mmCIF file of C-alpha atoms in Angstrom:
data_model
loop_
_atom_site.group_PDB
_atom_site.id
_atom_site.type_symbol
_atom_site.label_atom_id
_atom_site.label_comp_id
_atom_site.label_asym_id
_atom_site.label_seq_id
_atom_site.Cartn_x
_atom_site.Cartn_y
_atom_site.Cartn_z
ATOM 1 C CA MET C 819 -0.118 0.051 -0.054
ATOM 2 C CA ILE C 820 0.984 3.168 -1.010
ATOM 3 C CA PHE C 821 0.390 6.298 1.403
ATOM 4 C CA SER C 822 0.784 9.516 0.563
ATOM 5 C CA SER C 823 1.770 10.335 4.215
ATOM 6 C CA LYS C 824 4.496 9.530 6.451
ATOM 7 C CA LEU C 825 2.412 10.092 9.671
ATOM 8 C CA ILE C 826 -0.233 7.887 8.464
ATOM 9 C CA GLU C 827 2.191 4.875 7.216
ATOM 10 C CA ASP C 828 3.512 5.244 10.682
ATOM 11 C CA ALA C 829 0.241 5.197 12.047
ATOM 12 C CA VAL C 830 -0.580 2.296 10.320
ATOM 13 C CA GLN C 831 2.462 0.119 10.709
ATOM 14 C CA GLU C 832 2.272 0.220 14.435
ATOM 15 C CA PHE C 833 -1.710 -0.501 14.492
ATOM 16 C CA SER C 834 -0.575 -3.683 12.152
ATOM 17 C CA ARG C 835 1.765 -4.777 14.961
ATOM 18 C CA LEU C 836 -1.610 -5.750 16.841
ATOM 19 C CA PRO C 837 -2.611 -9.428 16.784
ATOM 20 C CA GLY C 838 -5.089 -9.933 13.977
ATOM 21 C CA ILE C 839 -4.677 -6.471 12.392
ATOM 22 C CA GLY C 840 -3.420 -6.561 8.750
ATOM 23 C CA LYS C 841 -2.852 -3.317 6.837
ATOM 24 C CA LYS C 842 -6.239 -2.603 5.727
ATOM 25 C CA THR C 843 -7.901 -2.948 9.100
ATOM 26 C CA ALA C 844 -5.326 -0.788 10.584
ATOM 27 C CA LEU C 845 -5.913 1.993 8.017
ATOM 28 C CA ARG C 846 -9.576 1.434 8.913
ATOM 29 C CA MET C 847 -8.684 2.386 12.331
ATOM 30 C CA VAL C 848 -6.306 5.128 11.584
ATOM 31 C CA LEU C 849 -8.948 7.006 9.393
ATOM 32 C CA GLN C 850 -11.422 6.641 12.178
ATOM 33 C CA LEU C 851 -8.894 8.261 14.629
ATOM 34 C CA LEU C 852 -8.207 11.047 11.782
ATOM 35 C CA LYS C 853 -11.898 11.642 11.983
ATOM 36 C CA MET C 854 -12.227 11.989 15.963
ATOM 37 C CA ASP C 855 -11.355 15.285 17.675
ATOM 38 C CA GLU C 856 -7.542 15.964 18.867
ATOM 39 C CA GLN C 857 -8.766 15.680 22.077
ATOM 40 C CA GLU C 858 -10.538 12.089 21.525
ATOM 41 C CA VAL C 859 -7.324 10.844 20.590
ATOM 42 C CA ASP C 860 -5.276 12.574 23.412
ATOM 43 C CA GLU C 861 -7.858 10.675 25.605
ATOM 44 C CA PHE C 862 -6.843 7.482 23.591
ATOM 45 C CA THR C 863 -3.359 7.651 23.434
ATOM 46 C CA GLY C 864 -3.189 8.631 27.273
ATOM 47 C CA ALA C 865 -5.334 5.635 28.113
ATOM 48 C CA VAL C 866 -2.998 3.553 26.586
ATOM 49 C CA SER C 867 0.112 4.895 27.745
ATOM 50 C CA ARG C 868 -1.124 4.915 31.667
ATOM 51 C CA MET C 869 -2.082 1.819 31.181
ATOM 52 C CA ARG C 870 1.250 0.769 29.902
ATOM 53 C CA HIS C 871 3.361 2.427 32.530
ATOM 54 C CA GLY C 872 0.893 2.293 35.580
ATOM 55 C CA ILE C 873 0.345 -1.488 35.310
ATOM 56 C CA ARG C 874 1.841 -3.675 38.139
ATOM 57 C CA PHE C 875 1.204 -7.052 38.949
ATOM 58 C CA CYS C 876 -0.349 -8.254 42.194
ATOM 59 C CA LYS C 877 2.291 -9.337 44.492
ATOM 60 C CA GLU C 878 -0.008 -12.049 46.038
ATOM 61 C CA CYS C 879 -1.790 -13.642 42.857
ATOM 62 C CA HIS C 880 0.449 -11.864 39.622
ATOM 63 C CA ASN C 881 -2.875 -10.630 38.453
ATOM 64 C CA VAL C 882 -3.085 -7.414 37.000
ATOM 65 C CA ALA C 883 -3.538 -4.581 39.608
ATOM 66 C CA ASP C 884 -3.450 -0.694 39.909
ATOM 67 C CA SER C 885 -1.486 -0.826 43.190
ATOM 68 C CA GLU C 886 0.713 -2.984 44.776
ATOM 69 C CA VAL C 887 -2.169 -5.886 45.572
ATOM 70 C CA CYS C 888 -5.217 -6.518 43.063
ATOM 71 C CA VAL C 889 -8.807 -5.433 43.627
ATOM 72 C CA VAL C 890 -9.566 -9.144 44.326
ATOM 73 C CA CYS C 891 -6.964 -9.950 46.664
ATOM 74 C CA VAL C 892 -7.547 -6.577 48.871
ATOM 75 C CA ASN C 893 -11.315 -7.449 48.667
ATOM 76 C CA PRO C 894 -12.337 -8.504 52.407
ATOM 77 C CA GLY C 895 -15.461 -10.101 51.177
ATOM 78 C CA ARG C 896 -13.517 -12.550 49.283
ATOM 79 C CA ASN C 897 -13.254 -16.310 50.412
ATOM 80 C CA ARG C 898 -9.783 -16.906 51.476
ATOM 81 C CA ASN C 899 -9.683 -20.396 51.528
ATOM 82 C CA GLN C 900 -10.472 -21.134 47.894
ATOM 83 C CA ILE C 901 -7.893 -20.360 45.144
ATOM 84 C CA CYS C 902 -8.664 -20.778 41.498
ATOM 85 C CA VAL C 903 -5.301 -21.358 39.631
ATOM 86 C CA VAL C 904 -5.515 -20.080 36.051
ATOM 87 C CA GLU C 905 -2.975 -19.408 33.212
ATOM 88 C CA ASN C 906 -3.151 -15.912 32.529
ATOM 89 C CA ILE C 907 -5.119 -12.419 32.972
ATOM 90 C CA ARG C 908 -7.634 -12.919 30.263
ATOM 91 C CA ASP C 909 -8.949 -16.120 32.140
ATOM 92 C CA VAL C 910 -9.335 -14.052 35.566
ATOM 93 C CA ILE C 911 -11.469 -11.761 33.568
ATOM 94 C CA ALA C 912 -13.734 -14.252 32.304
ATOM 95 C CA ILE C 913 -14.252 -15.930 35.442
ATOM 96 C CA GLU C 914 -14.982 -12.779 37.026
ATOM 97 C CA SER C 915 -17.519 -11.729 34.405
ATOM 98 C CA THR C 916 -19.615 -14.842 35.687
ATOM 99 C CA GLN C 917 -19.676 -13.314 39.102
ATOM 100 C CA GLN C 918 -20.282 -16.908 40.598
ATOM 101 C CA PHE C 919 -16.521 -17.380 42.001
ATOM 102 C CA SER C 920 -15.918 -15.544 45.024
ATOM 103 C CA GLY C 921 -12.541 -16.967 46.049
ATOM 104 C CA LEU C 922 -8.952 -15.706 45.110
ATOM 105 C CA TYR C 923 -7.101 -16.281 42.144
ATOM 106 C CA HIS C 924 -3.327 -17.424 41.179
ATOM 107 C CA VAL C 925 -1.935 -16.477 37.869
ATOM 108 C CA LEU C 926 0.310 -18.953 36.672
ATOM 109 C CA GLY C 927 1.692 -16.743 33.480
ATOM 110 C CA GLY C 928 1.853 -19.720 31.094
ATOM 111 C CA ILE C 929 1.185 -23.444 31.488
ATOM 112 C CA LEU C 930 4.123 -26.294 31.153
ATOM 113 C CA SER C 931 4.911 -26.650 27.217
ATOM 114 C CA PRO C 932 8.475 -28.276 27.086
ATOM 115 C CA LEU C 933 8.179 -27.623 23.457
ATOM 116 C CA ASP C 934 7.688 -24.235 23.895
ATOM 117 C CA GLY C 935 10.269 -24.037 26.249
ATOM 118 C CA VAL C 936 8.149 -23.437 29.226
ATOM 119 C CA GLY C 937 9.448 -25.266 32.017
ATOM 120 C CA PRO C 938 8.380 -25.026 35.906
ATOM 121 C CA GLU C 939 10.548 -22.093 36.765
ATOM 122 C CA GLN C 940 9.050 -19.729 33.877
ATOM 123 C CA LEU C 941 5.642 -20.173 35.939
ATOM 124 C CA ASN C 942 4.595 -18.545 39.206
ATOM 125 C CA LEU C 943 4.664 -21.985 40.960
ATOM 126 C CA SER C 944 6.924 -21.284 43.903
ATOM 127 C CA THR C 945 4.496 -18.164 45.056
ATOM 128 C CA LEU C 946 1.658 -20.525 44.763
ATOM 129 C CA HIS C 947 3.477 -23.306 46.739
ATOM 130 C CA GLN C 948 4.139 -20.666 49.495
ATOM 131 C CA ARG C 949 0.620 -19.235 49.391
ATOM 132 C CA VAL C 950 -0.681 -22.681 49.945
ATOM 133 C CA LYS C 951 1.999 -23.497 52.628
ATOM 134 C CA ASN C 952 1.676 -19.902 54.492
ATOM 135 C CA ASN C 953 -2.272 -19.155 54.450
ATOM 136 C CA GLU C 954 -5.534 -21.221 55.215
ATOM 137 C CA VAL C 955 -6.252 -22.448 51.789
ATOM 138 C CA SER C 956 -8.563 -25.536 51.465
ATOM 139 C CA GLU C 957 -9.026 -25.822 48.242
ATOM 140 C CA LEU C 958 -7.271 -25.464 44.772
ATOM 141 C CA ILE C 959 -9.356 -24.945 42.053
ATOM 142 C CA MET C 960 -7.633 -25.664 38.992
ATOM 143 C CA ALA C 961 -8.964 -23.820 35.710
ATOM 144 C CA LEU C 962 -6.573 -24.694 33.026
ATOM 145 C CA SER C 963 -7.225 -25.501 29.221
ATOM 146 C CA PRO C 964 -8.099 -29.144 28.588
ATOM 147 C CA THR C 965 -5.008 -29.892 26.753
ATOM 148 C CA ILE C 966 -2.248 -32.231 27.582
ATOM 149 C CA GLU C 967 -0.411 -29.380 28.728
ATOM 150 C CA GLY C 968 -3.140 -28.107 30.785
ATOM 151 C CA ASP C 969 -3.497 -31.560 32.076
ATOM 152 C CA THR C 970 0.429 -31.826 32.810
ATOM 153 C CA THR C 971 0.588 -28.838 34.396
ATOM 154 C CA VAL C 972 -2.474 -29.579 36.854
ATOM 155 C CA TYR C 973 -0.399 -33.098 37.756
ATOM 156 C CA TYR C 974 2.982 -31.249 38.389
ATOM 157 C CA ILE C 975 0.992 -28.698 40.998
ATOM 158 C CA ALA C 976 -0.803 -31.786 42.624
ATOM 159 C CA ARG C 977 2.301 -33.644 43.098
ATOM 160 C CA GLN C 978 4.187 -30.610 43.944
ATOM 161 C CA LEU C 979 1.648 -30.276 46.898
ATOM 162 C CA LYS C 980 1.086 -33.577 47.525
ATOM 163 C CA ASP C 981 2.089 -32.919 51.444
ATOM 164 C CA LEU C 982 0.297 -30.274 52.127
ATOM 165 C CA PRO C 983 -3.487 -30.462 53.531
ATOM 166 C CA VAL C 984 -5.156 -28.687 50.445
ATOM 167 C CA THR C 985 -7.874 -30.533 48.008
ATOM 168 C CA ILE C 986 -6.929 -30.131 44.470
ATOM 169 C CA THR C 987 -10.101 -29.890 42.188
ATOM 170 C CA THR C 988 -10.475 -29.006 38.329
ATOM 171 C CA ILE C 989 -13.257 -27.158 36.748
ATOM 172 C CA ALA C 990 -16.081 -29.444 35.292
ATOM 173 C CA ARG C 991 -15.386 -30.447 31.544
ATOM 174 C CA GLY C 992 -18.815 -31.925 29.470
ATOM 175 C CA ILE C 993 -21.138 -30.194 26.938
ATOM 176 C CA ALA C 994 -21.622 -26.489 27.008
ATOM 177 C CA PHE C 995 -25.061 -25.018 27.662
ATOM 178 C CA GLY C 996 -26.797 -24.434 24.168
ATOM 179 C CA GLY C 997 -24.501 -26.992 22.779
ATOM 180 C CA GLU C 998 -25.825 -29.684 20.264
ATOM 181 C CA LEU C 999 -24.743 -33.252 21.524
ATOM 182 C CA GLU C 1000 -24.093 -34.250 17.643
ATOM 183 C CA TYR C 1001 -21.251 -31.771 17.475
ATOM 184 C CA ALA C 1002 -19.730 -32.115 20.428
ATOM 185 C CA ASP C 1003 -16.430 -34.298 20.219
ATOM 186 C CA GLU C 1004 -15.932 -37.771 21.282
ATOM 187 C CA MET C 1005 -13.832 -37.352 23.908
ATOM 188 C CA THR C 1006 -15.724 -34.589 25.571
ATOM 189 C CA LEU C 1007 -18.875 -36.699 25.096
ATOM 190 C CA ALA C 1008 -17.605 -40.002 26.321
ATOM 191 C CA ARG C 1009 -16.286 -38.092 29.418
ATOM 192 C CA SER C 1010 -19.601 -36.110 29.987
ATOM 193 C CA ILE C 1011 -21.415 -39.707 30.258
ATOM 194 C CA ALA C 1012 -18.850 -41.277 32.271
ATOM 195 C CA LYS C 1013 -18.844 -38.190 34.786
ATOM 196 C CA ARG C 1014 -22.791 -38.060 34.730
ATOM 197 C CA LEU C 1015 -24.397 -36.374 37.550
ATOM 198 C CA PRO C 1016 -27.350 -37.062 39.485
ATOM 199 C CA ILE C 1017 -30.620 -34.784 38.548
ATOM 200 C CA ASP C 1018 -31.044 -33.375 42.084
ATOM 201 C CA ASN C 1019 -27.204 -32.521 41.873
ATOM 202 C CA TYR C 1020 -27.632 -30.545 38.387
ATOM 203 C CA VAL C 1021 -30.807 -28.824 39.258
ATOM 204 C CA THR C 1022 -28.879 -27.322 42.456
ATOM 205 C CA MET C 1023 -26.096 -26.604 40.300
ATOM 206 C CA LYS C 1024 -28.090 -24.846 37.942
ATOM 207 C CA MET W 1297 -16.703 -7.794 31.400
ATOM 208 C CA ILE W 1298 -15.475 -7.295 34.701
ATOM 209 C CA PHE W 1299 -11.473 -6.451 34.643
ATOM 210 C CA SER W 1300 -9.557 -6.044 37.860
ATOM 211 C CA SER W 1301 -7.809 -2.777 36.927
ATOM 212 C CA LYS W 1302 -9.183 0.273 35.995
ATOM 213 C CA LEU W 1303 -6.270 0.978 33.655
ATOM 214 C CA ILE W 1304 -6.765 -2.097 31.358
ATOM 215 C CA GLU W 1305 -10.818 -1.124 31.894
ATOM 216 C CA ASP W 1306 -10.238 2.417 30.335
ATOM 217 C CA ALA W 1307 -7.735 1.340 27.621
ATOM 218 C CA VAL W 1308 -10.086 -1.399 26.644
ATOM 219 C CA GLN W 1309 -12.853 1.347 26.592
ATOM 220 C CA GLU W 1310 -10.575 3.375 24.184
ATOM 221 C CA PHE W 1311 -9.947 0.769 21.595
ATOM 222 C CA SER W 1312 -13.710 -0.258 21.440
ATOM 223 C CA ARG W 1313 -14.529 3.039 20.180
ATOM 224 C CA LEU W 1314 -12.794 2.139 17.139
ATOM 225 C CA PRO W 1315 -14.576 0.822 14.038
ATOM 226 C CA GLY W 1316 -15.500 -2.728 14.052
ATOM 227 C CA ILE W 1317 -13.519 -3.391 17.181
ATOM 228 C CA GLY W 1318 -15.895 -5.225 20.109
ATOM 229 C CA LYS W 1319 -14.852 -5.652 23.933
ATOM 230 C CA LYS W 1320 -13.392 -9.123 23.606
ATOM 231 C CA THR W 1321 -10.966 -7.713 20.338
ATOM 232 C CA ALA W 1322 -10.126 -4.459 22.370
ATOM 233 C CA LEU W 1323 -9.089 -6.499 25.429
ATOM 234 C CA ARG W 1324 -7.087 -9.080 23.068
ATOM 235 C CA MET W 1325 -5.156 -5.634 21.885
ATOM 236 C CA VAL W 1326 -4.772 -4.250 25.109
ATOM 237 C CA LEU W 1327 -3.267 -7.463 26.461
ATOM 238 C CA GLN W 1328 -0.754 -7.675 23.583
ATOM 239 C CA LEU W 1329 0.386 -4.069 24.295
ATOM 240 C CA LEU W 1330 0.823 -4.943 27.971
ATOM 241 C CA LYS W 1331 3.249 -7.793 26.681
ATOM 242 C CA MET W 1332 5.128 -5.186 24.586
ATOM 243 C CA ASP W 1333 8.136 -3.207 26.040
ATOM 244 C CA GLU W 1334 7.107 0.310 27.797
ATOM 245 C CA GLN W 1335 9.014 2.012 24.710
ATOM 246 C CA GLU W 1336 7.430 0.062 22.043
ATOM 247 C CA VAL W 1337 4.120 1.038 23.450
ATOM 248 C CA ASP W 1338 5.401 4.651 23.355
ATOM 249 C CA GLU W 1339 6.403 4.317 19.981
ATOM 250 C CA PHE W 1340 2.531 3.088 19.213
ATOM 251 C CA THR W 1341 0.970 6.060 21.067
ATOM 252 C CA GLY W 1342 3.609 8.778 19.686
ATOM 253 C CA ALA W 1343 2.958 7.577 15.927
ATOM 254 C CA VAL W 1344 -0.626 8.018 16.767
ATOM 255 C CA SER W 1345 -0.528 11.314 18.552
ATOM 256 C CA ARG W 1346 1.876 12.342 15.763
ATOM 257 C CA MET W 1347 -0.309 11.573 13.077
ATOM 258 C CA ARG W 1348 -3.671 13.367 14.667
ATOM 259 C CA HIS W 1349 -1.637 16.511 15.635
ATOM 260 C CA GLY W 1350 0.572 16.577 12.726
ATOM 261 C CA ILE W 1351 -1.582 15.831 9.660
ATOM 262 C CA ARG W 1352 -2.543 18.387 7.291
ATOM 263 C CA PHE W 1353 -4.836 18.314 4.308
ATOM 264 C CA CYS W 1354 -3.269 19.471 1.052
ATOM 265 C CA LYS W 1355 -4.490 22.975 -0.225
ATOM 266 C CA GLU W 1356 -4.662 21.620 -3.728
ATOM 267 C CA CYS W 1357 -6.349 18.314 -3.698
ATOM 268 C CA HIS W 1358 -7.292 18.195 -0.294
ATOM 269 C CA ASN W 1359 -5.795 14.854 0.292
ATOM 270 C CA VAL W 1360 -3.718 13.911 3.722
ATOM 271 C CA ALA W 1361 -0.545 15.771 3.503
ATOM 272 C CA ASP W 1362 2.512 16.249 6.002
ATOM 273 C CA SER W 1363 2.967 19.703 4.699
ATOM 274 C CA GLU W 1364 1.108 22.286 3.059
ATOM 275 C CA VAL W 1365 0.883 20.577 -0.365
ATOM 276 C CA CYS W 1366 0.457 16.855 -0.604
ATOM 277 C CA VAL W 1367 3.306 14.514 -2.179
ATOM 278 C CA VAL W 1368 1.313 13.774 -4.965
ATOM 279 C CA CYS W 1369 0.648 17.395 -6.149
ATOM 280 C CA VAL W 1370 4.439 18.292 -5.169
ATOM 281 C CA ASN W 1371 5.811 15.721 -7.738
ATOM 282 C CA PRO W 1372 7.050 17.324 -10.665
ATOM 283 C CA GLY W 1373 6.769 13.970 -12.430
ATOM 284 C CA ARG W 1374 2.859 13.943 -12.043
ATOM 285 C CA ASN W 1375 0.752 14.681 -15.355
ATOM 286 C CA ARG W 1376 -0.888 18.141 -14.537
ATOM 287 C CA ASN W 1377 -3.058 17.634 -17.334
ATOM 288 C CA GLN W 1378 -5.356 14.534 -15.397
ATOM 289 C CA ILE W 1379 -7.071 15.217 -12.400
ATOM 290 C CA CYS W 1380 -8.773 11.981 -11.149
ATOM 291 C CA VAL W 1381 -11.662 12.877 -8.514
ATOM 292 C CA VAL W 1382 -12.613 10.530 -5.661
ATOM 293 C CA GLU W 1383 -14.557 10.506 -2.627
ATOM 294 C CA ASN W 1384 -12.005 10.287 0.049
ATOM 295 C CA ILE W 1385 -8.512 9.450 1.327
ATOM 296 C CA ARG W 1386 -8.798 5.746 1.158
ATOM 297 C CA ASP W 1387 -9.644 5.986 -2.823
ATOM 298 C CA VAL W 1388 -6.106 7.797 -3.153
ATOM 299 C CA ILE W 1389 -4.091 4.847 -1.408
ATOM 300 C CA ALA W 1390 -6.191 2.566 -3.343
ATOM 301 C CA ILE W 1391 -5.457 4.123 -6.859
ATOM 302 C CA GLU W 1392 -2.164 5.081 -5.514
ATOM 303 C CA SER W 1393 -0.991 1.428 -4.736
ATOM 304 C CA THR W 1394 -1.888 0.136 -8.286
ATOM 305 C CA GLN W 1395 1.064 2.259 -9.591
ATOM 306 C CA GLN W 1396 -1.105 2.888 -12.895
ATOM 307 C CA PHE W 1397 -1.991 6.320 -12.586
ATOM 308 C CA SER W 1398 0.339 9.185 -12.751
ATOM 309 C CA GLY W 1399 -2.228 12.319 -12.646
ATOM 310 C CA LEU W 1400 -3.169 14.402 -9.751
ATOM 311 C CA TYR W 1401 -6.231 13.609 -7.699
ATOM 312 C CA HIS W 1402 -8.743 15.945 -6.084
ATOM 313 C CA VAL W 1403 -10.601 14.681 -2.792
ATOM 314 C CA LEU W 1404 -14.464 15.829 -2.797
ATOM 315 C CA GLY W 1405 -14.572 14.699 0.779
ATOM 316 C CA GLY W 1406 -17.738 12.654 0.371
ATOM 317 C CA ILE W 1407 -20.408 12.314 -2.369
ATOM 318 C CA LEU W 1408 -23.789 14.316 -2.860
ATOM 319 C CA SER W 1409 -26.338 12.323 -0.721
ATOM 320 C CA PRO W 1410 -29.481 14.203 0.288
ATOM 321 C CA LEU W 1411 -30.697 11.482 2.484
ATOM 322 C CA ASP W 1412 -27.570 12.030 4.797
ATOM 323 C CA GLY W 1413 -27.754 15.691 4.595
ATOM 324 C CA VAL W 1414 -24.552 15.940 2.256
ATOM 325 C CA GLY W 1415 -25.234 18.540 -0.478
ATOM 326 C CA PRO W 1416 -22.762 20.284 -2.902
ATOM 327 C CA GLU W 1417 -21.862 22.937 -0.313
ATOM 328 C CA GLN W 1418 -20.477 19.834 2.042
ATOM 329 C CA LEU W 1419 -18.147 18.726 -0.661
ATOM 330 C CA ASN W 1420 -14.574 20.061 -1.969
ATOM 331 C CA LEU W 1421 -16.464 21.376 -5.305
ATOM 332 C CA SER W 1422 -15.554 25.005 -5.600
ATOM 333 C CA THR W 1423 -11.899 24.279 -5.571
ATOM 334 C CA LEU W 1424 -12.282 21.697 -8.183
ATOM 335 C CA HIS W 1425 -13.848 24.063 -10.382
ATOM 336 C CA GLN W 1426 -11.228 26.820 -9.720
ATOM 337 C CA ARG W 1427 -8.193 24.021 -10.484
ATOM 338 C CA VAL W 1428 -10.182 23.266 -13.848
ATOM 339 C CA LYS W 1429 -10.588 26.938 -14.452
ATOM 340 C CA ASN W 1430 -7.096 28.416 -13.918
ATOM 341 C CA ASN W 1431 -4.774 24.914 -14.745
ATOM 342 C CA GLU W 1432 -4.328 23.498 -18.054
ATOM 343 C CA VAL W 1433 -6.568 20.523 -16.875
ATOM 344 C CA SER W 1434 -7.496 18.432 -19.720
ATOM 345 C CA GLU W 1435 -9.360 15.376 -18.160
ATOM 346 C CA LEU W 1436 -11.119 14.876 -15.186
ATOM 347 C CA ILE W 1437 -11.548 11.281 -14.362
ATOM 348 C CA MET W 1438 -14.647 10.346 -12.395
ATOM 349 C CA ALA W 1439 -13.658 7.322 -9.965
ATOM 350 C CA LEU W 1440 -16.851 7.270 -7.306
ATOM 351 C CA SER W 1441 -18.680 4.651 -6.407
ATOM 352 C CA PRO W 1442 -21.145 2.990 -8.840
ATOM 353 C CA THR W 1443 -24.011 3.868 -6.718
ATOM 354 C CA ILE W 1444 -26.957 6.589 -7.517
ATOM 355 C CA GLU W 1445 -25.281 8.751 -5.106
ATOM 356 C CA GLY W 1446 -22.091 8.547 -7.156
ATOM 357 C CA ASP W 1447 -23.832 9.026 -10.660
ATOM 358 C CA THR W 1448 -25.336 11.948 -9.220
ATOM 359 C CA THR W 1449 -22.217 13.374 -8.050
ATOM 360 C CA VAL W 1450 -20.664 12.689 -11.556
ATOM 361 C CA TYR W 1451 -23.903 14.396 -13.438
ATOM 362 C CA TYR W 1452 -23.710 17.465 -11.194
ATOM 363 C CA ILE W 1453 -19.830 17.967 -11.735
ATOM 364 C CA ALA W 1454 -20.278 17.466 -15.615
ATOM 365 C CA ARG W 1455 -23.154 20.092 -15.708
ATOM 366 C CA GLN W 1456 -21.145 22.457 -13.292
ATOM 367 C CA LEU W 1457 -18.376 22.481 -15.748
ATOM 368 C CA LYS W 1458 -19.804 22.233 -19.110
ATOM 369 C CA ASP W 1459 -18.631 25.621 -20.187
ATOM 370 C CA LEU W 1460 -14.725 24.923 -19.458
ATOM 371 C CA PRO W 1461 -12.939 22.876 -21.938
ATOM 372 C CA VAL W 1462 -12.131 19.750 -20.170
ATOM 373 C CA THR W 1463 -13.296 15.967 -21.274
ATOM 374 C CA ILE W 1464 -14.836 14.217 -18.289
ATOM 375 C CA THR W 1465 -14.399 10.213 -18.297
ATOM 376 C CA THR W 1466 -15.580 7.859 -15.561
ATOM 377 C CA ILE W 1467 -13.168 4.577 -14.608
ATOM 378 C CA ALA W 1468 -14.628 1.534 -16.413
ATOM 379 C CA ARG W 1469 -17.057 -0.610 -15.097
ATOM 380 C CA GLY W 1470 -17.443 -4.434 -15.783
ATOM 381 C CA ILE W 1471 -16.676 -7.887 -14.515
ATOM 382 C CA ALA W 1472 -13.547 -8.169 -12.092
ATOM 383 C CA PHE W 1473 -10.651 -9.989 -13.415
ATOM 384 C CA GLY W 1474 -11.007 -13.124 -11.477
ATOM 385 C CA GLY W 1475 -14.447 -12.954 -10.988
ATOM 386 C CA GLU W 1476 -16.758 -15.470 -12.316
ATOM 387 C CA LEU W 1477 -19.765 -14.501 -15.023
ATOM 388 C CA GLU W 1478 -22.246 -16.536 -13.100
ATOM 389 C CA TYR W 1479 -21.873 -14.420 -9.734
ATOM 390 C CA ALA W 1480 -21.812 -11.121 -11.188
ATOM 391 C CA ASP W 1481 -24.985 -8.715 -11.081
ATOM 392 C CA GLU W 1482 -27.253 -8.470 -13.413
ATOM 393 C CA MET W 1483 -26.617 -4.799 -14.018
ATOM 394 C CA THR W 1484 -23.094 -4.959 -14.134
ATOM 395 C CA LEU W 1485 -23.079 -8.150 -16.695
ATOM 396 C CA ALA W 1486 -25.705 -6.069 -18.853
ATOM 397 C CA ARG W 1487 -23.394 -3.162 -18.807
ATOM 398 C CA SER W 1488 -20.290 -4.892 -19.479
ATOM 399 C CA ILE W 1489 -21.999 -6.446 -22.880
ATOM 400 C CA ALA W 1490 -23.211 -3.103 -23.666
ATOM 401 C CA LYS W 1491 -19.959 -1.785 -23.383
ATOM 402 C CA ARG W 1492 -17.995 -4.322 -25.095
ATOM 403 C CA LEU W 1493 -14.378 -3.669 -25.758
ATOM 404 C CA PRO W 1494 -12.734 -4.740 -29.385
ATOM 405 C CA ILE W 1495 -10.142 -7.391 -28.470
ATOM 406 C CA ASP W 1496 -7.135 -5.048 -29.808
ATOM 407 C CA ASN W 1497 -8.365 -2.676 -27.181
ATOM 408 C CA TYR W 1498 -8.274 -5.354 -24.189
ATOM 409 C CA VAL W 1499 -5.012 -6.740 -25.071
ATOM 410 C CA THR W 1500 -3.122 -3.186 -25.015
ATOM 411 C CA MET W 1501 -5.296 -2.309 -21.913
ATOM 412 C CA LYS W 1502 -3.946 -5.347 -19.961
#
């Protein structure tokens, strides 16, 4: 693409570094920013800049935070006996958005994946061990992806903590609400039959 | 969505004001920016800010420019007898990217659309009239959308300039290269048969 302005070319270049954004989409965004008031664009760049420079990671759970400890960990209303272990911040946002979980989180910052060079030392595992050891944590809920890497990470953590008095659970796998049986993959369907629930249980869970 | 950081929430909010960007896509971009170095993010916000504050519009053709006159108008190698009339900047970029047109441009800034409240006074028509009158322009190539509004604009300009010694042409309509005849709409197909070209002409045009 040939832009007749270096300023626009640079901005398009920067936008196309973002995930899923090609040159054409980047140009559409840049032209939209060009239509906005200068003040609105300053708000845009200001928000991005403040976010990048101001963001911190919670020293307790490694979630994103605006101060030393994140809003979840600092909230006295949360159940400190339950810790939900997740891969990344996006998972925290997804679970928080359900408004059904009242415990704390622990963000691993990835999952074990030897092929990608991610070993135990790259993950926030030692702090997890410390938290379980030093605090009254009765349950660790593993909310990791249902992949080989995810399962490996679950087993690794379970072995690491086997001498500590903590129950380790994983989130339920099965057919999604609104999902059609015929489109479910065989493994999910087989597992959802094997791990079937009594009706009473099902009704109360809903 | 519940973010556990006001900084992230603000940045997502700003990104989701861009066209075609929902909350989830905005979050993906924000998390990508979070992964980048602070310096890279400064380059991003800097490019956007410089673009918005530094951009100017060419006083000749209303194209975007980094100085008073755009790179096309300032280029001595361009053919000053031909002016290609387009709706917006995006069209200039599209035509420039073909590297086949060596004339100048005139950006109207829209097309006549009474339903949307766009009349002749909202478009850059008086400067077009001036350019044709004062300079040696022999041909105006109308490269507007093949819609009722586009055609109306073409006729309006043609009538406005009818006393000036300038030829007005429009870009060819027809079946696109690589297009399948059976998927072409009836109007395009009918027009492409009515405006058929002799083989010689077709070969030289290619």
